CSV table of C-alpha atoms and ligand atoms in Angstrom, one decimal:
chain,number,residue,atom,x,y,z
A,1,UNK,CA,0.0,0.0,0.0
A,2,UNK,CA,1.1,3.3,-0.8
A,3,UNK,CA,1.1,6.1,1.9
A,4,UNK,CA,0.4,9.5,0.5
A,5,UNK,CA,1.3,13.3,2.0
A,6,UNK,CA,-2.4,13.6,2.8
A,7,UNK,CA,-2.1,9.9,5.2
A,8,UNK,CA,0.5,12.1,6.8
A,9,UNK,CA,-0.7,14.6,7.1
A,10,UNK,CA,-3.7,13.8,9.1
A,11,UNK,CA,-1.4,11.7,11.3
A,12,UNK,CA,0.4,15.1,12.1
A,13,UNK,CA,-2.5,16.8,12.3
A,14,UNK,CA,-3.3,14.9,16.1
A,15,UNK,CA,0.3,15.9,17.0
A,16,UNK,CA,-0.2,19.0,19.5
A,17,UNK,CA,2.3,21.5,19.6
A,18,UNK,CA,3.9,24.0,22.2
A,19,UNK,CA,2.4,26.6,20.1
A,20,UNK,CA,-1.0,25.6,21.2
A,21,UNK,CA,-2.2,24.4,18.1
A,22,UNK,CA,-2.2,21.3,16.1
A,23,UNK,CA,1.8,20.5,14.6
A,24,UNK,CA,0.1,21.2,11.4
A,25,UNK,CA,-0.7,24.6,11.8
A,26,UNK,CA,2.1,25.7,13.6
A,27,UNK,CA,3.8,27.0,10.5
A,28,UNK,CA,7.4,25.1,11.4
A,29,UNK,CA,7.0,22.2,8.6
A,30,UNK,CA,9.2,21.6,5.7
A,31,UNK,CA,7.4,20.2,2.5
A,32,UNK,CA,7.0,16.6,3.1
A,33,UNK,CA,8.7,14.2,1.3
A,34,UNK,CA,6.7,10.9,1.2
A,35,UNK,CA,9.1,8.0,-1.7
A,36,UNK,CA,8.4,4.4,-1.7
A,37,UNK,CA,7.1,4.7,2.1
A,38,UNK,CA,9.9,6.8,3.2
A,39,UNK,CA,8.7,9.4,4.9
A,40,UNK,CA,11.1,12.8,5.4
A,41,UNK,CA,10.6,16.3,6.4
A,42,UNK,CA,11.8,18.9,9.1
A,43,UNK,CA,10.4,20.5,11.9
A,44,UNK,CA,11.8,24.2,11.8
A,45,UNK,CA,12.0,26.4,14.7
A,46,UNK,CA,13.9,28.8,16.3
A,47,UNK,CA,17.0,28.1,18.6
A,48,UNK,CA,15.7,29.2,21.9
A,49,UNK,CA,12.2,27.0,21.5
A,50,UNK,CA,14.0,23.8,20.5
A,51,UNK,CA,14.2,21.9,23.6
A,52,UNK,CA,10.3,22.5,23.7
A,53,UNK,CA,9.9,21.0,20.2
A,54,UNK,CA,12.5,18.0,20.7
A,55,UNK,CA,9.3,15.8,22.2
A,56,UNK,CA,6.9,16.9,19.5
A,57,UNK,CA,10.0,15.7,16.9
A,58,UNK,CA,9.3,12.1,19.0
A,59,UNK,CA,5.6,12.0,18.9
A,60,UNK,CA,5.2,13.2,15.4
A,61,UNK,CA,7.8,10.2,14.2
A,62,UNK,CA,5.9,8.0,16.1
A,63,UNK,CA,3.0,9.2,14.7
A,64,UNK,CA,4.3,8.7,11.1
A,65,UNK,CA,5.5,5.4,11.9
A,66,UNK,CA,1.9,4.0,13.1
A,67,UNK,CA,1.0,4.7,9.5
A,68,UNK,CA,0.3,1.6,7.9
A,69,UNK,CA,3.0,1.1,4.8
A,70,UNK,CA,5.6,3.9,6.6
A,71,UNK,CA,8.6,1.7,6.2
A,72,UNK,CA,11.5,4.5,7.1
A,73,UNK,CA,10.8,8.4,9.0
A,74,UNK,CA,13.4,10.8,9.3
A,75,UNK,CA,12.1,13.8,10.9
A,76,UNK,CA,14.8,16.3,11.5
A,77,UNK,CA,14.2,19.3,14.3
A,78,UNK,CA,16.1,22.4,13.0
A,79,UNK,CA,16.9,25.0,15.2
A,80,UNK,CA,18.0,28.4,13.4
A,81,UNK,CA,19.4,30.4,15.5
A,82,UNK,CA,17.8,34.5,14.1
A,83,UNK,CA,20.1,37.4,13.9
A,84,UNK,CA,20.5,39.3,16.9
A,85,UNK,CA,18.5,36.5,19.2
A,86,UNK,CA,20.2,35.2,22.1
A,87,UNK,CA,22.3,31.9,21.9
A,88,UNK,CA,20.4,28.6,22.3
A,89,UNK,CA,20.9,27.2,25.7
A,90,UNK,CA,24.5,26.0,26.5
A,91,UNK,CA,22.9,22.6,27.2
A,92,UNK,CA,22.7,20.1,23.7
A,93,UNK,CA,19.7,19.0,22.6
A,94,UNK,CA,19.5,15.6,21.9
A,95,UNK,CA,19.5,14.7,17.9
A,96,UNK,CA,19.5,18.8,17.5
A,97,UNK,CA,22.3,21.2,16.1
A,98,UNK,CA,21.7,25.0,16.3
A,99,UNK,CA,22.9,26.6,13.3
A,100,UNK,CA,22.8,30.2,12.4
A,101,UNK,CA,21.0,30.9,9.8
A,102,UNK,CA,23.5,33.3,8.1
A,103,UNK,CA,26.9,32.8,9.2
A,104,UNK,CA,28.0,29.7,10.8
A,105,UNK,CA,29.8,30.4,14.1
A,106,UNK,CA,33.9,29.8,13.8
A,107,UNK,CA,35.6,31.2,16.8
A,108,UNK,CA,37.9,28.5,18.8
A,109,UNK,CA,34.8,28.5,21.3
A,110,UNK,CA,31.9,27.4,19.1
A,111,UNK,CA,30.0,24.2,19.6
A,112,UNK,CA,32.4,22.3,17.9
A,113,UNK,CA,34.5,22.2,21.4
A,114,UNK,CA,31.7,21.0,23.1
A,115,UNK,CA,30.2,18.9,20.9
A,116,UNK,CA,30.1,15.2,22.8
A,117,UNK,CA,31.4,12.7,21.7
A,118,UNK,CA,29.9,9.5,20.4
A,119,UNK,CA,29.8,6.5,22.7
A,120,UNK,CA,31.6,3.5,21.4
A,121,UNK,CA,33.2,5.3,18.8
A,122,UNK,CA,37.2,6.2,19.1
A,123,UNK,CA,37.4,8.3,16.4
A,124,UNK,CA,35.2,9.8,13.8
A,125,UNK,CA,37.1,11.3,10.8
A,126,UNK,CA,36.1,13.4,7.5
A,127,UNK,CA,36.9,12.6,3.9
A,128,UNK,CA,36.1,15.6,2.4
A,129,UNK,CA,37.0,17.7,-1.0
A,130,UNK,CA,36.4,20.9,-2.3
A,131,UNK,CA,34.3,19.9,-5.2
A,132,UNK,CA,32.4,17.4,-6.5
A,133,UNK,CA,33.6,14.3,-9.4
A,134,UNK,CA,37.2,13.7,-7.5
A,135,UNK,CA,37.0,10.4,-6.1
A,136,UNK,CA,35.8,11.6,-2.4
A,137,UNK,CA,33.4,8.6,-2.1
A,138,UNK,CA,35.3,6.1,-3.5
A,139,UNK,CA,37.9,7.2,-1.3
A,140,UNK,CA,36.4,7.1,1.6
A,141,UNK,CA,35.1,3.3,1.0
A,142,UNK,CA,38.8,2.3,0.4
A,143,UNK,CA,40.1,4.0,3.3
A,144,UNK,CA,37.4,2.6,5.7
A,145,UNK,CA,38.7,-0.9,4.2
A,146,UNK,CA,42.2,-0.2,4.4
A,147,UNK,CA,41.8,0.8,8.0
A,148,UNK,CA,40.2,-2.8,8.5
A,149,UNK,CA,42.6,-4.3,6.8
A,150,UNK,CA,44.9,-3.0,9.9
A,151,UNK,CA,42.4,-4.6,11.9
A,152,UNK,CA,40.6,-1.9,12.9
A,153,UNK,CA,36.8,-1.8,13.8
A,154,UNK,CA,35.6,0.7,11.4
A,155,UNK,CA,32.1,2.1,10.1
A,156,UNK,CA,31.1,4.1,7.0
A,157,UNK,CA,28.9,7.6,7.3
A,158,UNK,CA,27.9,8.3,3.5
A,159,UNK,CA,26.9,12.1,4.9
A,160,UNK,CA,27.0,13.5,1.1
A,161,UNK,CA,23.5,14.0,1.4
A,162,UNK,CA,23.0,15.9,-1.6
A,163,UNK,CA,24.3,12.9,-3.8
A,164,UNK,CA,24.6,9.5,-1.4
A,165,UNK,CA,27.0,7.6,-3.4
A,166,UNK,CA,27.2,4.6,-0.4
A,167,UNK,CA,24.5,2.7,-1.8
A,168,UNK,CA,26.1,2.1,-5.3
A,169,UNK,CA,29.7,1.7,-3.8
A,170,UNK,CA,28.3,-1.1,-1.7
A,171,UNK,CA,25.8,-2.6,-3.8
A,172,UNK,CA,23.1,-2.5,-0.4
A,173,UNK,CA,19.5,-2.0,-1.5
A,174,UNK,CA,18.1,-2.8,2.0
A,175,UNK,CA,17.1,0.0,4.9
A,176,UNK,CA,18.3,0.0,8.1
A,177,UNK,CA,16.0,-2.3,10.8
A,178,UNK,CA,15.2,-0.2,13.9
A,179,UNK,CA,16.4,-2.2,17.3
A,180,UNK,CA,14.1,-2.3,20.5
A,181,UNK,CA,15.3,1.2,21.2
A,182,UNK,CA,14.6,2.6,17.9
A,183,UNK,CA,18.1,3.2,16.8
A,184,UNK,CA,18.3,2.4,13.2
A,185,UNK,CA,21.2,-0.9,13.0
A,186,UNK,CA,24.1,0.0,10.4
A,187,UNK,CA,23.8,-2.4,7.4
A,188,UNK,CA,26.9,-4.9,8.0
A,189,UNK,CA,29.3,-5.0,4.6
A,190,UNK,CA,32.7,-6.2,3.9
A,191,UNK,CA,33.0,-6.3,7.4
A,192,UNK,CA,32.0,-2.1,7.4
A,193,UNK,CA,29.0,-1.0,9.8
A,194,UNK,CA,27.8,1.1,6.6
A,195,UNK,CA,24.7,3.9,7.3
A,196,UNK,CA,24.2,6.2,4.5
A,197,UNK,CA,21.4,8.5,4.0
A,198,UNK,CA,20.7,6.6,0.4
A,199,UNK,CA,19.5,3.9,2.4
A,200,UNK,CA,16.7,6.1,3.1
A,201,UNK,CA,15.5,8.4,0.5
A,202,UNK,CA,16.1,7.8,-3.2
A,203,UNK,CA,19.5,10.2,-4.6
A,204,UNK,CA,17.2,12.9,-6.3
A,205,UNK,CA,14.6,13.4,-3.3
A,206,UNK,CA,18.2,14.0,-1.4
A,207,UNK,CA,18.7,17.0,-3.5
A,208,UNK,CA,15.8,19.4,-1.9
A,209,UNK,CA,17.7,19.3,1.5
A,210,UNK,CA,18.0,22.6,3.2
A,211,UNK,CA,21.2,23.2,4.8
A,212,UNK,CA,19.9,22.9,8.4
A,213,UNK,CA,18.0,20.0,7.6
A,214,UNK,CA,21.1,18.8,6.7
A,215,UNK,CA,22.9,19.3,9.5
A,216,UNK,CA,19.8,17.9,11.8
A,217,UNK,CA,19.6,14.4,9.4
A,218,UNK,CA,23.1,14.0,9.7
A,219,UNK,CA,23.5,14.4,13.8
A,220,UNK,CA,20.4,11.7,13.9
A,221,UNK,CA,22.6,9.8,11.6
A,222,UNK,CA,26.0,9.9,13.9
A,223,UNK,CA,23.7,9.7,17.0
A,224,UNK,CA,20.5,7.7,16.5
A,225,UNK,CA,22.5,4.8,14.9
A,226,UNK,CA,23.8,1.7,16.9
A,227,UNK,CA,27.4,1.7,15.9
A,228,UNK,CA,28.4,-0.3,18.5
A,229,UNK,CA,32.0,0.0,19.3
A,230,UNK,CA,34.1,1.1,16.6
A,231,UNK,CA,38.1,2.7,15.8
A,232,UNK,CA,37.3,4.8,13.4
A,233,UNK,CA,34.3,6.0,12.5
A,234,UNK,CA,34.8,7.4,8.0
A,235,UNK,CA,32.6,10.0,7.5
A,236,UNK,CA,32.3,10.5,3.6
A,237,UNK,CA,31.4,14.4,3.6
A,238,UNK,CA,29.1,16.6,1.5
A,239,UNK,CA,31.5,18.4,-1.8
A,240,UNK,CA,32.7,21.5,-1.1
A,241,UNK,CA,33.1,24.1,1.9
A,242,UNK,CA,29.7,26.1,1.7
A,243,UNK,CA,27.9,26.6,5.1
A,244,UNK,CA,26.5,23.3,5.3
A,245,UNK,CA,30.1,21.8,5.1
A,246,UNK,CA,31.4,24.4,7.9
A,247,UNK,CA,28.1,23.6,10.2
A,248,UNK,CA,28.9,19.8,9.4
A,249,UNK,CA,32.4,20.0,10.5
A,250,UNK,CA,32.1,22.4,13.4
A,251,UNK,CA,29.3,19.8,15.0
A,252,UNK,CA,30.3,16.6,14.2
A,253,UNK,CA,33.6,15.7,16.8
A,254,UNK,CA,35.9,15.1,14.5
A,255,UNK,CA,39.6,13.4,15.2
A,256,UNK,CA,40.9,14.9,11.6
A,257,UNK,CA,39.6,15.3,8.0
A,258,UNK,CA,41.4,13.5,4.7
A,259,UNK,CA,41.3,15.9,1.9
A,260,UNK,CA,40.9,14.2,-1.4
A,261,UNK,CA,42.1,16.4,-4.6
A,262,UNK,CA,42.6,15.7,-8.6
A,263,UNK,CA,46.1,17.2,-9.4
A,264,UNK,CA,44.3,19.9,-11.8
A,265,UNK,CA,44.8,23.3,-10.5
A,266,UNK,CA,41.4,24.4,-10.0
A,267,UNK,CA,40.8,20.9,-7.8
A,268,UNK,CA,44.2,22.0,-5.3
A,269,UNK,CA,42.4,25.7,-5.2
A,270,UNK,CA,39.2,24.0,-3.9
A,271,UNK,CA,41.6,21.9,-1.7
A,272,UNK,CA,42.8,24.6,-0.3
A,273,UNK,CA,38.9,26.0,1.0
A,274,UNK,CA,38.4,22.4,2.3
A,275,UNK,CA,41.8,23.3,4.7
A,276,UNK,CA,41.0,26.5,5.4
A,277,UNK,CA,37.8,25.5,6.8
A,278,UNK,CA,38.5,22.6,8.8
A,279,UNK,CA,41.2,25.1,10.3
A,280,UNK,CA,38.6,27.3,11.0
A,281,UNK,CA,36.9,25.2,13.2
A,282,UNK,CA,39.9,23.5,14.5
A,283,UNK,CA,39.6,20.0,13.1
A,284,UNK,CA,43.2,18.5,12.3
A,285,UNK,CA,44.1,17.9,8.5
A,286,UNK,CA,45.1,14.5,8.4
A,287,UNK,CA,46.5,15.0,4.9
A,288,UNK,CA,46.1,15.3,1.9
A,289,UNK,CA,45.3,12.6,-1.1
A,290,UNK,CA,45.9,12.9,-4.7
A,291,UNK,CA,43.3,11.1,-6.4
A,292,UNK,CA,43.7,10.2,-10.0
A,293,UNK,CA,47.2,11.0,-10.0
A,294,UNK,CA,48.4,9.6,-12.7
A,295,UNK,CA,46.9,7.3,-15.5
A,296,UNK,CA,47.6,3.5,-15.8
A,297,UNK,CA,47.3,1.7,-18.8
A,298,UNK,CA,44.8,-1.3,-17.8
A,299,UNK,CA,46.3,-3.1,-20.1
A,300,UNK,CA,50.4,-2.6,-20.7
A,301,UNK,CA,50.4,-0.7,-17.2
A,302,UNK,CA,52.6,2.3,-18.2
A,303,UNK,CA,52.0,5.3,-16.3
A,304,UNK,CA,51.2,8.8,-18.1
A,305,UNK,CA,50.9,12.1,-15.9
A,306,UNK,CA,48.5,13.2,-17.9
A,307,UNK,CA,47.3,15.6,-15.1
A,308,UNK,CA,50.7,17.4,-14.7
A,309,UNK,CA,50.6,15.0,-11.7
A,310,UNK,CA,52.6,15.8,-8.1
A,311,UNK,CA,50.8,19.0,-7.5
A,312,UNK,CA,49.1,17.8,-3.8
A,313,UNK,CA,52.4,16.6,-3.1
A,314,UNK,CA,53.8,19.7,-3.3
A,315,UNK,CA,50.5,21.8,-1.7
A,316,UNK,CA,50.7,19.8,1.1
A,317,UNK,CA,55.0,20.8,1.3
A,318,UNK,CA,54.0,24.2,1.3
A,319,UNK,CA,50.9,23.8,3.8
A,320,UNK,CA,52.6,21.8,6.2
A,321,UNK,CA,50.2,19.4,6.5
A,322,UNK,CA,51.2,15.6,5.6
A,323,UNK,CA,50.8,14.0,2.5
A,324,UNK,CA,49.1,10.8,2.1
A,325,UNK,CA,49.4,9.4,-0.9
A,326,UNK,CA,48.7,9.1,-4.6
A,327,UNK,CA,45.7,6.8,-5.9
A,328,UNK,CA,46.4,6.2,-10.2
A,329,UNK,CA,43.3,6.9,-12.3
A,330,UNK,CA,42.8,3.2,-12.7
A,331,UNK,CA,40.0,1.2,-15.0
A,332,UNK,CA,39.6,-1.4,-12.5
A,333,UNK,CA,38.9,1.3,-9.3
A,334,UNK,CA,36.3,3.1,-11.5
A,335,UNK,CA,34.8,-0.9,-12.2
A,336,UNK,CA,35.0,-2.4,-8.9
A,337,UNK,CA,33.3,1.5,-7.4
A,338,UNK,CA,30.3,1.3,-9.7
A,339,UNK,CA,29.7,-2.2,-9.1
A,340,UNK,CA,29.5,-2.4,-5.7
A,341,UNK,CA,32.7,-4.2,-5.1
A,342,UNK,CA,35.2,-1.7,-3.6
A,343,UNK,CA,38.7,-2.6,-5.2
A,344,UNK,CA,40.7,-2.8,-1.5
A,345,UNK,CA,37.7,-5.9,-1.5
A,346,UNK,CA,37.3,-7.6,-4.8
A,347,UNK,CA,41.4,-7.0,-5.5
A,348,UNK,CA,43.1,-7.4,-1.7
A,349,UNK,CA,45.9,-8.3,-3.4
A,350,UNK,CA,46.5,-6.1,-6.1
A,351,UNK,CA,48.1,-2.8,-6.1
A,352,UNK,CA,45.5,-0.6,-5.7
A,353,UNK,CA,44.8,-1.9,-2.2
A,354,UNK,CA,48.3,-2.2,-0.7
A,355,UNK,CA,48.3,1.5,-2.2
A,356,UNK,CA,44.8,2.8,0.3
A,357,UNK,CA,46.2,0.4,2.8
A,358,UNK,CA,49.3,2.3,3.0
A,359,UNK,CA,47.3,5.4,2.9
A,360,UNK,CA,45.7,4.0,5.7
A,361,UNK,CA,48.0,3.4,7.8
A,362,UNK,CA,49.4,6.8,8.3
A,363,UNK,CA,45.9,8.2,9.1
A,364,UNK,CA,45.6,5.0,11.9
A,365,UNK,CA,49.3,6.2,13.1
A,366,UNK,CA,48.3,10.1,13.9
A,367,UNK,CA,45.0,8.6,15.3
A,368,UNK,CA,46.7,6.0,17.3
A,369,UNK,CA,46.2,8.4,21.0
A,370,UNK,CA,42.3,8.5,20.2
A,371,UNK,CA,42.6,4.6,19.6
A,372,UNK,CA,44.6,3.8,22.2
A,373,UNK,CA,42.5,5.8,25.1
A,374,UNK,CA,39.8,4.5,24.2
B,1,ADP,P1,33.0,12.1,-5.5
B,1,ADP,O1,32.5,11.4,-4.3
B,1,ADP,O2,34.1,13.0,-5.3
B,1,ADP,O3,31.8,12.8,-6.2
B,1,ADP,P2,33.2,9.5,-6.7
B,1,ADP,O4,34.0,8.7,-5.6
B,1,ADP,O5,31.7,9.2,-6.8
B,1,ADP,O6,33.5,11.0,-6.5
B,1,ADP,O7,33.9,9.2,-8.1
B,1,ADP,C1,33.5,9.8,-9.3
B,1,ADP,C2,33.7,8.8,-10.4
B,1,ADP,O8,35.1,8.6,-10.6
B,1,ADP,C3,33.2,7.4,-10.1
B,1,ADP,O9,32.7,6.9,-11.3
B,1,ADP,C4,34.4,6.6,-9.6
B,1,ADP,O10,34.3,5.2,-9.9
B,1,ADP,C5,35.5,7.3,-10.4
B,1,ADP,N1,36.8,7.2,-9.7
B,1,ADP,C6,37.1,7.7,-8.5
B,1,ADP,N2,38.4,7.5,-8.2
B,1,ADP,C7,38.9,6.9,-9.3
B,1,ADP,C8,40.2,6.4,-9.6
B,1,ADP,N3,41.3,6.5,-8.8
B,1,ADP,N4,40.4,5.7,-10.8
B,1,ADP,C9,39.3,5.6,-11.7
B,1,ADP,N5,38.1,6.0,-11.5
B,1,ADP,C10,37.9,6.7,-10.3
């Protein structure tokens, strides 16, 4: 049976707000976005009212998962903080992030500090880029395998909500099941505990995301999810290093970010942003990787620079921050990506994997203290 907007609609409709009035005519939804019995949509109110609204976020899920044929909800509380209103109580919200609504905070003493971190879970890190198309995904896959290959305990965030890519890198079709506290289980893969918001909502409905929404979807993501006890959580980042990157990386407690770049100039510019605002908010560079580096001939295996390669190399010289590797632009890395077999998996002994397994292991040697203490 298909549920319709209108099914929940009504359910809403018995949902009782702070406001007085019924949720639905409080005039703090988002458009609701109802695929395939997936239901999504935000509640959107300001930053001094949200630990009011954080129980109406509960009933209202509950209410859309009593609909018959709801398989997945996602309902996101956003709290935008106005200009010139008071902070949002020092106190965090559970499953809420405040975010300004024009300028994300950056000083040394923003949330980011504070933000707690998550049980079970040694280290989260970012694999992030300044633009879209250079590898970030598939590098992030390939990492998180590398690091098990060390024989660490490692899970997989696919947080590029505006294009989840984790769903064809893996091959999963299923959805998450919900356990007996209603914490959506990871989806087990190549020994990964993989979440990604794909799992969820088709790729195009991920597109009309607002960036607080965003920010609230991934915090449920990090927070309402049974990771059990992991090294290293990956966390495959949105492209780029607008204001939902910054609010993404100030609020999720982050160890370090990987910064993925193509050796064209205009990638190393963008690479450059991606630095500058994990500085910003005081998240360690890890390094840097140079993804598609250099082309290898699937066939005679002769390697062309046809990128002018070695420029990440020398950007991460002059940046003093370390450099991580080089990954070739390789037939069989594009193959085993796009059909659901990650290459450090379908190939462990090939080149290609001892290469992200070395890339690896420097990122698990500056992490090592995090490990270790936990
Ligand atoms: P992003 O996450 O940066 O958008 P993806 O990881 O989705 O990028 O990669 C974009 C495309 O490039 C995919 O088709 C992927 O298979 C391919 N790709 C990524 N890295 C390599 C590589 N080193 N060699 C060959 N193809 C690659």
């Amino acid at each position: 049976m298909s549920v319709t907007q209108q099914q929940v609609f009504e359910a809403l409709g018995k949902v009782a707000s702070p406001r007085g009035v019924a949720l639905t005519n409080a005039n703090v939804l988002s458009p609701v976005t109802v695929t395939d019995g997936k239901v999504f949509f935000s509640i959107n109110v300001d930053a001094a009212e949200a630990r009011a609204w954080e129980s109406v976020r509960a009933q209202a899920e509950a209410a859309v998962r009593a609909i018959p044929g709801v398989t997945a909800a996602m309902i996101a509380l956003t709290a935008e903080r106005r200009p010139g209103a008071a902070p949002p109580p020092q106190r965090p919200v559970p499953g809420v992030a405040p975010v300004a609504s024009h300028r994300p905070p950056h000083s040394p003493a923003s949330p980011m500090a504070k933000q707690a971190e998550i049980p079970g879970i040694a280290a989260v890190i970012a694999v992030a880029s300044g633009k879209g198309g250079v590898g970030k995904s598939t590098t992030a896959i390939n990492l998180a395998l590398g690091l098990r290959d060390l024989g660490l305990r490692v899970g997989l965030l696919d947080a590029d909500i505006y294009g989840p890519s984790v769903p064809r890198l893996t091959g999963i079709r299923e959805k998450p099941q919900l356990n007996d506290e209603r914490k959506m289980i990871p989806i087990q893969r190549f020994g990964l505990a993989i979440m990604s918001i794909g799992f969820l909502v088709e790729e195009d409905t991920a597109m009309i995301w607002r960036g607080p929404m965003v920010m609230s979807a991934i915090t449920q993501m990090l927070r309402d999810v049974e990771w059990g006890t992991l090294d290293v959580l990956v966390v495959d980042m949105p492209p780029g290093t607008g204001d939902a990157q910054l609010t993404l990386a100030q609020n999720v407690p982050l160890k370090g970010a990987v910064i993925i770049s193509t050796p064209q100039d205009l990638s190393l510019i963008d690479a450059r942003r991606g630095l500058a605002m994990f500085k910003k908010v005081n998240v360690p560079v890890l390094g840097i990787v140079e993804n598609m580096s250099y082309f290898q001939c699937p066939h005679c295996g002769t390697r062309s620079d046809i990128f002018g390669h070695g420029g990440a190399r020398h950007e991460a010289e002059r940046l003093g921050v370390p450099f991580l590797g080089e990954i070739p632009l390789h037939m069989s890395i594009r193959a085993a990506s796009d059909s659901g077999t990650p290459v450090v998996d379908s190939e462990p002994d090939g080149p290609h994997a001892a290469i992200y397994r070395a890339i690896g292991a420097k990122v698990r040697d500056q992490l090592q203290g995090a490990i270790a203490a936990a």
